[in-house]
XYZ file of C-alpha atoms in Angstrom:
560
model
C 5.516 60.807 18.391
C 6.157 63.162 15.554
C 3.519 64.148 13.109
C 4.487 62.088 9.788
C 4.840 59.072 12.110
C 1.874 58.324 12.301
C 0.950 58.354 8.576
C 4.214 56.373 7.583
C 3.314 53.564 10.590
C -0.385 53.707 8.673
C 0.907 53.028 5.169
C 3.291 50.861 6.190
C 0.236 48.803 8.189
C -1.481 49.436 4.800
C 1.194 47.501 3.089
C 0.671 44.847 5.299
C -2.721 43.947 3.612
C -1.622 42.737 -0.050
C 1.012 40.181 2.264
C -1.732 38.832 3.950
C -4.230 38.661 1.636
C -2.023 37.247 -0.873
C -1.657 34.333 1.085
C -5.557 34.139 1.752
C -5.591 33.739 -1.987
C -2.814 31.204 -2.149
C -4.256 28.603 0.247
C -7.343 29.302 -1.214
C -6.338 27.323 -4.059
C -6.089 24.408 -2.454
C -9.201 23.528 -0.810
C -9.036 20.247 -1.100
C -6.463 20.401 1.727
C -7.214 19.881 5.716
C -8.098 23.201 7.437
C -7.032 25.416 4.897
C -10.419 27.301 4.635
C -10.445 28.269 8.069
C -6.842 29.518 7.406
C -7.928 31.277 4.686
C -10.385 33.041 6.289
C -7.667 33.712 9.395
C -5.908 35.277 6.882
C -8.451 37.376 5.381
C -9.325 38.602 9.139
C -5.305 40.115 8.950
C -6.295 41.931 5.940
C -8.917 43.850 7.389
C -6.922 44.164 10.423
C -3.858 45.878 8.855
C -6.545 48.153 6.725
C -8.517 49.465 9.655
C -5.291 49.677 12.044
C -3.790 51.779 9.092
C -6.484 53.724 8.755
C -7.067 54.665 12.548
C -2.838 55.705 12.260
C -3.144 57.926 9.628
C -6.388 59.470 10.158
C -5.796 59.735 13.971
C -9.478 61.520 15.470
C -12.028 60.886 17.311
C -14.477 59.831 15.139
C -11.925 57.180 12.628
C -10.698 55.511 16.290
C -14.354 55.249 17.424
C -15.384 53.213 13.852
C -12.027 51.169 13.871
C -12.174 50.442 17.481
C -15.490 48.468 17.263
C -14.385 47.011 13.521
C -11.023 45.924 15.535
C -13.043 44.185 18.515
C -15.096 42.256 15.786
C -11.963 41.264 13.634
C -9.941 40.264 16.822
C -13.200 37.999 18.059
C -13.568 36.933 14.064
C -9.670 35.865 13.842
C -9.894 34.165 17.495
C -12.810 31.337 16.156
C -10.838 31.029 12.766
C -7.341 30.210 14.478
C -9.332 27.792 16.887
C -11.476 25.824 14.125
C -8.163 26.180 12.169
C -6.362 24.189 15.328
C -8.942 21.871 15.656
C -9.557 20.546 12.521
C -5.750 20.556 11.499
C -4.848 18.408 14.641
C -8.047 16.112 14.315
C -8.056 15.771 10.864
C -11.739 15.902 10.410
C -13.867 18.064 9.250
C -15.155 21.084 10.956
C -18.663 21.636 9.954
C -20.035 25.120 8.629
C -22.661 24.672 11.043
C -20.251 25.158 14.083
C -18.678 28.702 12.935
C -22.356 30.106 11.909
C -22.481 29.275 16.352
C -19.492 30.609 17.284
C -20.157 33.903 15.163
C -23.184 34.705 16.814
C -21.341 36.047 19.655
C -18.984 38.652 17.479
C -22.304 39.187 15.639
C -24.465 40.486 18.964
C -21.204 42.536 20.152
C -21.496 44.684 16.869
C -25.563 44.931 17.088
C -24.685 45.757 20.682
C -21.733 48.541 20.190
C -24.044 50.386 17.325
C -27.177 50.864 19.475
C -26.919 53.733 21.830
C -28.449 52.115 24.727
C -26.728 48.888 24.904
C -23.540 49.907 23.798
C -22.238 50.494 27.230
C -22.638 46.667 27.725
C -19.582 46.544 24.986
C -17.900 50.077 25.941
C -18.228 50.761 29.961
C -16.126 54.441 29.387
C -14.604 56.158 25.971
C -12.125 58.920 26.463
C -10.010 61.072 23.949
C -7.230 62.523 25.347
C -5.223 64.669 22.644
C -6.472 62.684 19.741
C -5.814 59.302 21.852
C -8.963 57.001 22.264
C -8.829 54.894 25.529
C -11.553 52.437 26.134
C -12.402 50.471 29.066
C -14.605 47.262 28.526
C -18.084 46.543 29.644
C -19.271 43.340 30.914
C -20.203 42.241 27.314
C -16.873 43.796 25.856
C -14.543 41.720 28.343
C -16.644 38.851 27.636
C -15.963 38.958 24.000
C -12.429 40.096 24.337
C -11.267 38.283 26.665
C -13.691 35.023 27.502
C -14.264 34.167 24.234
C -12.055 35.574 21.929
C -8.865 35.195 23.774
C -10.482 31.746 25.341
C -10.690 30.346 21.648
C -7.019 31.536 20.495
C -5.342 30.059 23.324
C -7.829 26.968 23.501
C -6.309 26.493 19.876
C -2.719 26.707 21.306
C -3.399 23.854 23.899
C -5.143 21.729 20.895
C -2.065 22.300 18.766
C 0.483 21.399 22.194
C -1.162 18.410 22.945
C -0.605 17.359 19.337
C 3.051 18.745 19.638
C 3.603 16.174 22.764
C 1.298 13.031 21.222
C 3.136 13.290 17.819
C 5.152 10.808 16.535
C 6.500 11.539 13.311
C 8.840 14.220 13.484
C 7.830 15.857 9.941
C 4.694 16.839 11.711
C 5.996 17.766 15.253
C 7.556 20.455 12.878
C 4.369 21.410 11.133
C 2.821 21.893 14.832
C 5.832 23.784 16.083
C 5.762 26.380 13.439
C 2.156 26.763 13.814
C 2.436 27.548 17.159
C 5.656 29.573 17.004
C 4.654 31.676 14.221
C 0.955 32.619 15.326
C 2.457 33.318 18.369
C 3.740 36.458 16.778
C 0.444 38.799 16.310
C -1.168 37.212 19.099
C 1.559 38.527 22.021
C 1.061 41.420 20.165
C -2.787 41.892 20.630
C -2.461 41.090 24.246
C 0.346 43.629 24.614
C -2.013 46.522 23.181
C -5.243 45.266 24.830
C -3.565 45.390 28.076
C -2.175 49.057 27.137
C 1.530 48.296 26.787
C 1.891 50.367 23.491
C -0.274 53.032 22.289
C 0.032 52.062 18.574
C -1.884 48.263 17.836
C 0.646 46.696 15.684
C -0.892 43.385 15.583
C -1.286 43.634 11.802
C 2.765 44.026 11.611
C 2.518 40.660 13.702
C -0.253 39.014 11.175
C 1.909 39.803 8.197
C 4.925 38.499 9.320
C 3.109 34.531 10.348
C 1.531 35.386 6.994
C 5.233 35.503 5.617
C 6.430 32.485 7.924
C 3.625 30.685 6.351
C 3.787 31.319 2.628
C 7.249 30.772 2.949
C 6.014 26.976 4.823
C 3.432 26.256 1.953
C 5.395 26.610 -0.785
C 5.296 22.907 -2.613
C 8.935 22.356 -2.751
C 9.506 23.557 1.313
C 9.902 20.300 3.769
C 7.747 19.742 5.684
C 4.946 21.694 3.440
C 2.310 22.758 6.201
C -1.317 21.589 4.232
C 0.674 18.687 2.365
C -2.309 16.194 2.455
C 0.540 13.184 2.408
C 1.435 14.085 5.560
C -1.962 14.301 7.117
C -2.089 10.817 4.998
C 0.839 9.558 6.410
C -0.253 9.994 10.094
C -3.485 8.282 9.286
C -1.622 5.553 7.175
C 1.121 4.587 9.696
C -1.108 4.184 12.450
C -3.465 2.106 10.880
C -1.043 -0.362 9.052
C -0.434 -3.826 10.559
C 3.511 -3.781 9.183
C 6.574 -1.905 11.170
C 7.372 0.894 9.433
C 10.726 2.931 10.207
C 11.993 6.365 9.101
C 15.692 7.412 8.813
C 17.482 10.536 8.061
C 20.707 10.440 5.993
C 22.461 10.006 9.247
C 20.380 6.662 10.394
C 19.036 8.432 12.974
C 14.957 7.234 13.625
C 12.916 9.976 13.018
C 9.529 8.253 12.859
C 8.155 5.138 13.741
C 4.066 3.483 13.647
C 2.668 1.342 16.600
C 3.090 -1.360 14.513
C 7.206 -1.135 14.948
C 6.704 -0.112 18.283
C 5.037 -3.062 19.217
C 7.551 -5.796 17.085
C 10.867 -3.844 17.926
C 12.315 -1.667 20.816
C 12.660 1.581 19.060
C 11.875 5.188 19.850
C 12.227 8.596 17.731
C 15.710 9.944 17.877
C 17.665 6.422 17.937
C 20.936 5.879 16.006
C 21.946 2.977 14.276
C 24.537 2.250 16.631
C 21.967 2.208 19.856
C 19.074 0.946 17.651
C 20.948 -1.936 17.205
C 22.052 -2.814 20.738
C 18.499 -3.096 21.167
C 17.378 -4.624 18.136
C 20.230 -7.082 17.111
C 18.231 -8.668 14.434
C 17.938 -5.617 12.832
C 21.255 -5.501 11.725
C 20.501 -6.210 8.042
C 18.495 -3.487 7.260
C 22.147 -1.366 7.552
C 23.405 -3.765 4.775
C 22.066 -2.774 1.023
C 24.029 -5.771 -0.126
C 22.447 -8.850 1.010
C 18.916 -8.365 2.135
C 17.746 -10.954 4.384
C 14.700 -12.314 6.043
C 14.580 -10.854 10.037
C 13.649 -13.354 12.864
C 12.342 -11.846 16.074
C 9.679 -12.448 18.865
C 6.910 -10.625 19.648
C 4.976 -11.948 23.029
C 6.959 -14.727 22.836
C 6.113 -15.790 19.407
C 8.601 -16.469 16.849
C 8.380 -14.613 13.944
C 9.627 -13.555 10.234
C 9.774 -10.601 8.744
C 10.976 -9.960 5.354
C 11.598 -5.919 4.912
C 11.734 -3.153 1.475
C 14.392 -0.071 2.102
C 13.515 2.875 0.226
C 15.391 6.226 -0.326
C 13.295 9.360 0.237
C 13.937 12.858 -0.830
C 12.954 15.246 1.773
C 13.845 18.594 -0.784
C 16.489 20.646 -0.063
C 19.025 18.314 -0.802
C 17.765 16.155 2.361
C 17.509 12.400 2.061
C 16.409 9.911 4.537
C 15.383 6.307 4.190
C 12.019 4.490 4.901
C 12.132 0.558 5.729
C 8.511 -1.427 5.348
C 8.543 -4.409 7.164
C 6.284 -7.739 6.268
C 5.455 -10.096 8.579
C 5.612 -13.728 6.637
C 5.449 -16.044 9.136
C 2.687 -17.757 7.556
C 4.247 -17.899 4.268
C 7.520 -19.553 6.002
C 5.582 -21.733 7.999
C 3.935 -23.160 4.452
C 7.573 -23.238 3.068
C 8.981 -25.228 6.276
C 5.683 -27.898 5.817
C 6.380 -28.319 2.384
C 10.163 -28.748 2.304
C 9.347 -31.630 5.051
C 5.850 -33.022 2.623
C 8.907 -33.284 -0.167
C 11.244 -34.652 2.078
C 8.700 -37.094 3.012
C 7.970 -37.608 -0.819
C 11.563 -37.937 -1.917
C 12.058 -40.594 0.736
C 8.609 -42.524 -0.667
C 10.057 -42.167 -4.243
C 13.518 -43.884 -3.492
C 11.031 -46.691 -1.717
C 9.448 -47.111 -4.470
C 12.123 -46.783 -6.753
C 14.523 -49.066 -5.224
C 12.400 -51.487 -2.878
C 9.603 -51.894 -5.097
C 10.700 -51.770 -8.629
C 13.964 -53.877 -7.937
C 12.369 -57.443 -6.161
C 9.560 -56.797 -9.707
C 12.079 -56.592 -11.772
C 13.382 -59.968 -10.414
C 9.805 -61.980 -10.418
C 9.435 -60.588 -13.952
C 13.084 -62.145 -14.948
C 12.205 -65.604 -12.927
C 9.035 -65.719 -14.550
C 10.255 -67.284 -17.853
C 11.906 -70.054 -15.526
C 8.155 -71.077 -15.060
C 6.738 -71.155 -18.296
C 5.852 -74.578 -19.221
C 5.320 -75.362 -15.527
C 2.075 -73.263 -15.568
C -0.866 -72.771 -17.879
C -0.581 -70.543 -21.056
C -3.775 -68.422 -19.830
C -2.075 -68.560 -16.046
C 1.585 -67.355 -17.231
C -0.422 -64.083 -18.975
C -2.291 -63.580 -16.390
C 0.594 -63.346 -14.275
C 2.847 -61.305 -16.827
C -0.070 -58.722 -17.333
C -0.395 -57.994 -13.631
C 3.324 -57.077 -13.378
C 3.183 -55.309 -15.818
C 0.569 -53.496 -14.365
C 2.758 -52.969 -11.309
C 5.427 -51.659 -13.251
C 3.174 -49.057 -15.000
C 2.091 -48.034 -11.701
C 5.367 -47.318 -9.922
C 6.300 -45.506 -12.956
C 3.462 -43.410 -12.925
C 3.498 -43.231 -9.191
C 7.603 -42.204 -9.701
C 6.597 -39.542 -11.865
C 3.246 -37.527 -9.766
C 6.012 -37.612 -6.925
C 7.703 -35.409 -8.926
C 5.092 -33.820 -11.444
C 4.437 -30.839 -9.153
C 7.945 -29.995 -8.319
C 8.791 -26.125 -9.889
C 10.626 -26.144 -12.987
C 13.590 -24.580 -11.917
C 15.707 -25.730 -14.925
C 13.641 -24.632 -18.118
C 15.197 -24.560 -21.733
C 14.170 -23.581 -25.365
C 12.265 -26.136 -26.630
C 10.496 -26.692 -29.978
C 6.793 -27.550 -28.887
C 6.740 -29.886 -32.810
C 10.130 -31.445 -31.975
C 8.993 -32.429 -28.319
C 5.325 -33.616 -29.291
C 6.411 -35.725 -32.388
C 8.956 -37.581 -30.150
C 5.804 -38.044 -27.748
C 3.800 -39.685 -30.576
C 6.554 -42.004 -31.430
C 6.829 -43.490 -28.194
C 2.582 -43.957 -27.878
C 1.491 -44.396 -31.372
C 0.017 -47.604 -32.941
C -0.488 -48.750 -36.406
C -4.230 -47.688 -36.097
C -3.731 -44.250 -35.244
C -3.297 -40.908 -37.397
C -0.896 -37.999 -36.075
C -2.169 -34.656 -37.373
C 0.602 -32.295 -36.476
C -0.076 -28.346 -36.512
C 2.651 -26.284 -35.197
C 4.740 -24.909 -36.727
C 8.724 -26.433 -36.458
C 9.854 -22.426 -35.192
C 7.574 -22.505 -32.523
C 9.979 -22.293 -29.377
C 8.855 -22.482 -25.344
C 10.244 -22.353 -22.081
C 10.173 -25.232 -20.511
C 11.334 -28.632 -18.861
C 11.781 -30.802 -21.595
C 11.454 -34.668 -19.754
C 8.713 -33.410 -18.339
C 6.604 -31.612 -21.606
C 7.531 -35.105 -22.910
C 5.681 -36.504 -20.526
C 2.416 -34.936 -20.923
C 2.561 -35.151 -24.579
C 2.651 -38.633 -23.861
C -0.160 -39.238 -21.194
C -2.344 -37.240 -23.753
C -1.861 -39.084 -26.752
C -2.020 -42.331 -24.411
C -5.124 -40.877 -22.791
C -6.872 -41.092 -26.513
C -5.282 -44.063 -27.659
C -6.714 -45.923 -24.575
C -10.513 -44.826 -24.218
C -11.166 -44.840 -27.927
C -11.501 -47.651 -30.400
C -9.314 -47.330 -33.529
C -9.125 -45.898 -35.842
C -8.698 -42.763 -34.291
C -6.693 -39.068 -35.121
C -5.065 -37.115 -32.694
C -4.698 -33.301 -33.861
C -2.094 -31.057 -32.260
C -2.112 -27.053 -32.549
C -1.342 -23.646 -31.315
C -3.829 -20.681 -30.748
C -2.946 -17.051 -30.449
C -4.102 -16.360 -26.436
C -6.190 -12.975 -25.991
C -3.783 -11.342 -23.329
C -0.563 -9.408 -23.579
C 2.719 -9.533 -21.669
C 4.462 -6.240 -20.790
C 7.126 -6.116 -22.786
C 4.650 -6.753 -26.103
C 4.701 -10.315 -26.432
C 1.801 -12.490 -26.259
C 0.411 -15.635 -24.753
C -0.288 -18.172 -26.745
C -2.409 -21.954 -26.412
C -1.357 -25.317 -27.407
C -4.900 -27.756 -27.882
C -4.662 -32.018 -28.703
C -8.061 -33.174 -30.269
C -9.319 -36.131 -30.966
C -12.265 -37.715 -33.298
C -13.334 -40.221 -30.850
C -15.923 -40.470 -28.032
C -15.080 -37.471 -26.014
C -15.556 -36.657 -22.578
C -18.654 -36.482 -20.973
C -19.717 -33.027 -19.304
C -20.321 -34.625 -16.165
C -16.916 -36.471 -15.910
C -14.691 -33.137 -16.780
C -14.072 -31.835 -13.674
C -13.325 -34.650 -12.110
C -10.462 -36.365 -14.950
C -7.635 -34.637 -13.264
C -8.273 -35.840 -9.707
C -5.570 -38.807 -8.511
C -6.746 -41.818 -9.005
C -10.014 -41.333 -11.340
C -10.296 -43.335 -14.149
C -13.352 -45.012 -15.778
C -11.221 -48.314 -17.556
C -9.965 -51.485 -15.270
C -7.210 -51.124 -16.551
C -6.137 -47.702 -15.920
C -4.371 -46.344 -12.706
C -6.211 -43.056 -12.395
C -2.901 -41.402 -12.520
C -1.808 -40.127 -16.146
C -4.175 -36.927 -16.889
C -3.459 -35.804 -12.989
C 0.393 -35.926 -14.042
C -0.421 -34.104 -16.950
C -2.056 -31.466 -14.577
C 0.854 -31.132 -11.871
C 3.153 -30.879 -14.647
C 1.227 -27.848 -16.039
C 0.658 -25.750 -12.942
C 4.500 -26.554 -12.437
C 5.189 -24.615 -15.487
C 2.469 -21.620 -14.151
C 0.246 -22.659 -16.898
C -3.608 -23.577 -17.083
C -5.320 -27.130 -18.624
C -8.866 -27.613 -19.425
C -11.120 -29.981 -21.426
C -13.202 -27.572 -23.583
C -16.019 -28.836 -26.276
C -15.301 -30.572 -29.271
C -16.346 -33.467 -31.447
C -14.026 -35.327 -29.625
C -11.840 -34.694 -26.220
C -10.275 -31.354 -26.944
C -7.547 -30.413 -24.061
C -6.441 -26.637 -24.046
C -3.059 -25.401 -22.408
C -2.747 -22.035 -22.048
C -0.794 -19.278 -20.645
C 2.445 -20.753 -22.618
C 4.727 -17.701 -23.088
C 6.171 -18.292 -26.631
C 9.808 -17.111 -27.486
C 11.522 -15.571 -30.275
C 14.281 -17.798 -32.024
């Protein structure tokens, strides 16, 4: 080798440093990322590498290869535990304590105690020889344990870690993470054993440390795909496997490229599936392919029927790469509750036409033929008899309209609240009774109007009934507390009366069916009122007052 190689290999090993410990300093930024402090400190082992190899090259005697020799064995033993506890904790994804490296260093520790003592150092060094400015070493028993046992035992112990998570890995984002890992450390490592085993005469490991160092700033940077410390993908492995719902992963090509247990278990699917083939085995997947008219999925799993209703979302991998995730839901509870109620309101639609029809049509003839029998019956008989069908008659009307209280309002208008609860009061009122109205005639709602009517009407006949006259019924709005998202607010409608009230103990129980405290009452009216307001999605309480005080809230009031 000619004279000024040897300094120009030393710089240029030199130069090597600032690469390498740039990207110590990099990573160290971002400690709140898996395994990236024993990366960093990997790292920071290259630096010293490429100094001390540099400075062995240009310096070449005795006494500079003697000192960087021994430096060398500790930083080749030092970068050994760091690319092992670097393996292990990136493939676990747990910590690796502090405690464990202060254990593994011991052994670098006692080689360099060892090497600078005269009398033990042939444990480390069996034979040193300089041959025209060339050191050659053989190892002691010590030495070869460091080297090779443990040193070498730890870096390729972290290659198997990193292998088995190469095979066990199913999302493909992170097969690549693993692959580079392996591929690029790879690099100085092949290196090392080439010198150690005396296949060059020049170490040129720290070339191979600054080039992974390059592979791997190159990996980290935030807009690269897949970025190597990005916690969302350590995130994402922890996520997917956990989660009860199917999750799939497409390219821009439908090709699977990841899948959870979850899918696994609901669908026959594997990484690396096309759409065609994906759905020869998975038929009912077919939807998913069609943005235009999402559907609900049926499948079995163990037999079971199921549902599945399913979110497509497009992901941007960087790099002008796009794929698309699909998160599937199981609802079969949630259709099982839709299939019992559509048959409960079968069931109720076929008791209203009963009663409708079958009922309310042989009442309405007794109540015509009843005038036929007038004068052959007592006056106090004949009212009797008149007051009882009327009583049957107020029942199948109120029994008519709970059948159909609850039903969503699926065909809301603009209503003014004052138009709809004046009408109200017009139908209900008597001659004893005051109507103090309090909204305002631009007040406008959303809602049903037949059936606002309706429990305008119970309420006002609610107070009419359990009160003796005189009595005033006072009607109002309230500006509600919360806020909708676009800015508008909530507000609440109250009726009040002056008379008796309702007693504490009786308020939670006035909007069960059938509860009433008169004879005369069917128990029905206020629990109308109450279907009819959860219909609309609003709330009804009694709050206190002087009188019974009834507060709707949750009434989303529009602009006109």
């Amino acid at each position: 080798m000619p004279l000024f190689a040897k300094p120009l290999i030393g710089l240029v090993m030199i130069g090597a440093a600032p690469i390498t410990g740039l990207l110590a300093l990099r990573v160290r930024s971002d400690v709140d990322k898996p395994a990236i402090k024993w990366f960093s400190l990997m790292m920071l082992a290259g630096v010293g590498w490429a100094l001390t190899s540099g400075i062995e090259t240009i310096f070449w005697n005795a006494t500079v290869s003697i000192v960087s020799d021994r430096f060398l064995l500790f930083i080749a033993t030092f970068t050994g535990i760091s690319w092992f506890l670097f393996a292990t904790e990136f493939a676990n994804k747990q910590t690796v304590s502090e405690h464990t490296f202060r254990v593994l260093l011991l052994v670098p520790v006692i080689t360099q105690c060892l090497v600078w003592i005269p009398e033990s150092r042939w444990l480390v060094y069996s034979q040193v020889t300089l041959t025209n400015g060339l050191l050659t070493t053989t190892l002691g028993s010590w030495g070869m344990f460091d080297l090779w046992v443990f040193g070498y035992g730890l870096t390729f112990a972290a290659f198997a870690v990193l292998g088995g998570e190469l095979l066990t890995a199913d999302n493909r984002a992170r097969k690549i993470q693993v692959g580079l890992l392996i591929g690029a450390m790879s690099i100085p490592v092949v290196i090392s054993v080439a010198h150690t085993l005396d296949l060059t005469s020049v170490n040129f490991t720290a070339y191979g440390i600054a080039a992974t160092g390059v592979i791997f700033l190159v990996a980290i940077r935030e807009e690269s795909n897949p970025h190597l410390f990005s916690v969302n993908h350590f995130a994402w492995d922890q996520a997917i496997n956990d989660i009860d719902d199917p999750i799939l992963n497409f390219d821009s090509e439908f090709t699977l490229t990841d899948v959870n247990p979850s899918a696994r278990r609901v669908f026959d699917v594997e990484v690396g599936m096309d759409a065609e083939r994906l759905g020869e085995l998975n038929p009912e997947l077919d939807p998913i392919f069609d943005e235009e008219s999402p559907q609900d999925l049926v499948t079995h799993v163990d037999g079971t029927k199921r549902y599945y209703s399913y979110q497509s979302s497009r992901v941007e991998y960087g790099r002008g790469a796009t794929g698309q995730t699909v998160v599937f839901r199981d609802i079969t509870a949630q259709k099982h509750q839709e299939n019992r109620l559509q048959r409960q309101n079968e069931r109720l639609d076929e008791f209203a036409s009963v009663v409708s029809h079958d009922l309310r049509n042989p009442l309405t003839v007794v109540t015509g033929r009843l005038e036929l029998v007038r004068e052959d019956v007592s006056t106090d008989e004949f009212e009797t008899i008149q007051r009882n069908l009327q009583r049957m008659a107020t029942i199948i009307d109120d029994v008519l309209k709970l059948a159909r209280a609850g039903e969503t309002v699926e065909t809301a208008e603009s209503v003014r609240l004052a138009e709809v609860a004046t009408e109200a009061w017009q139908h209900v009122h008597t001659d004893q009774s005051t109507f103090d109205m309090r909204i305002s005639e631009d007040v406008l709602v959303e809602a049903d109007r037949n059936r606002l009517l309706t429990v305008f009407e119970n309420l006002f006949r609610n107070t009419l009934d359990h009160n003796e006259p005189p009595v005033t019924v006072h009607i109002g709005t309230f500006r509600a507390d919360e806020t909708l998202t676009d800015g508008e607010g909530l507000i609440g409608l109250y009726i009040e009366d002056d008379g008796d009230g309702i007693p504490a103990e009786e308020r939670g129980r006035i909007f069960e069916h059938g509860y009433t405290t008169s004879d005369d009452g069917t128990g029905l009216g206020l629990s109308i009122v109450h279907d009819i307001v959860e219909a609309h999605g609003w709330d009804i309480q009694v709050t206190d007052s002087s009188g019974a005080r009834f507060e709707i809230t949750g009434i989303r009031e529009e602009t006109g």
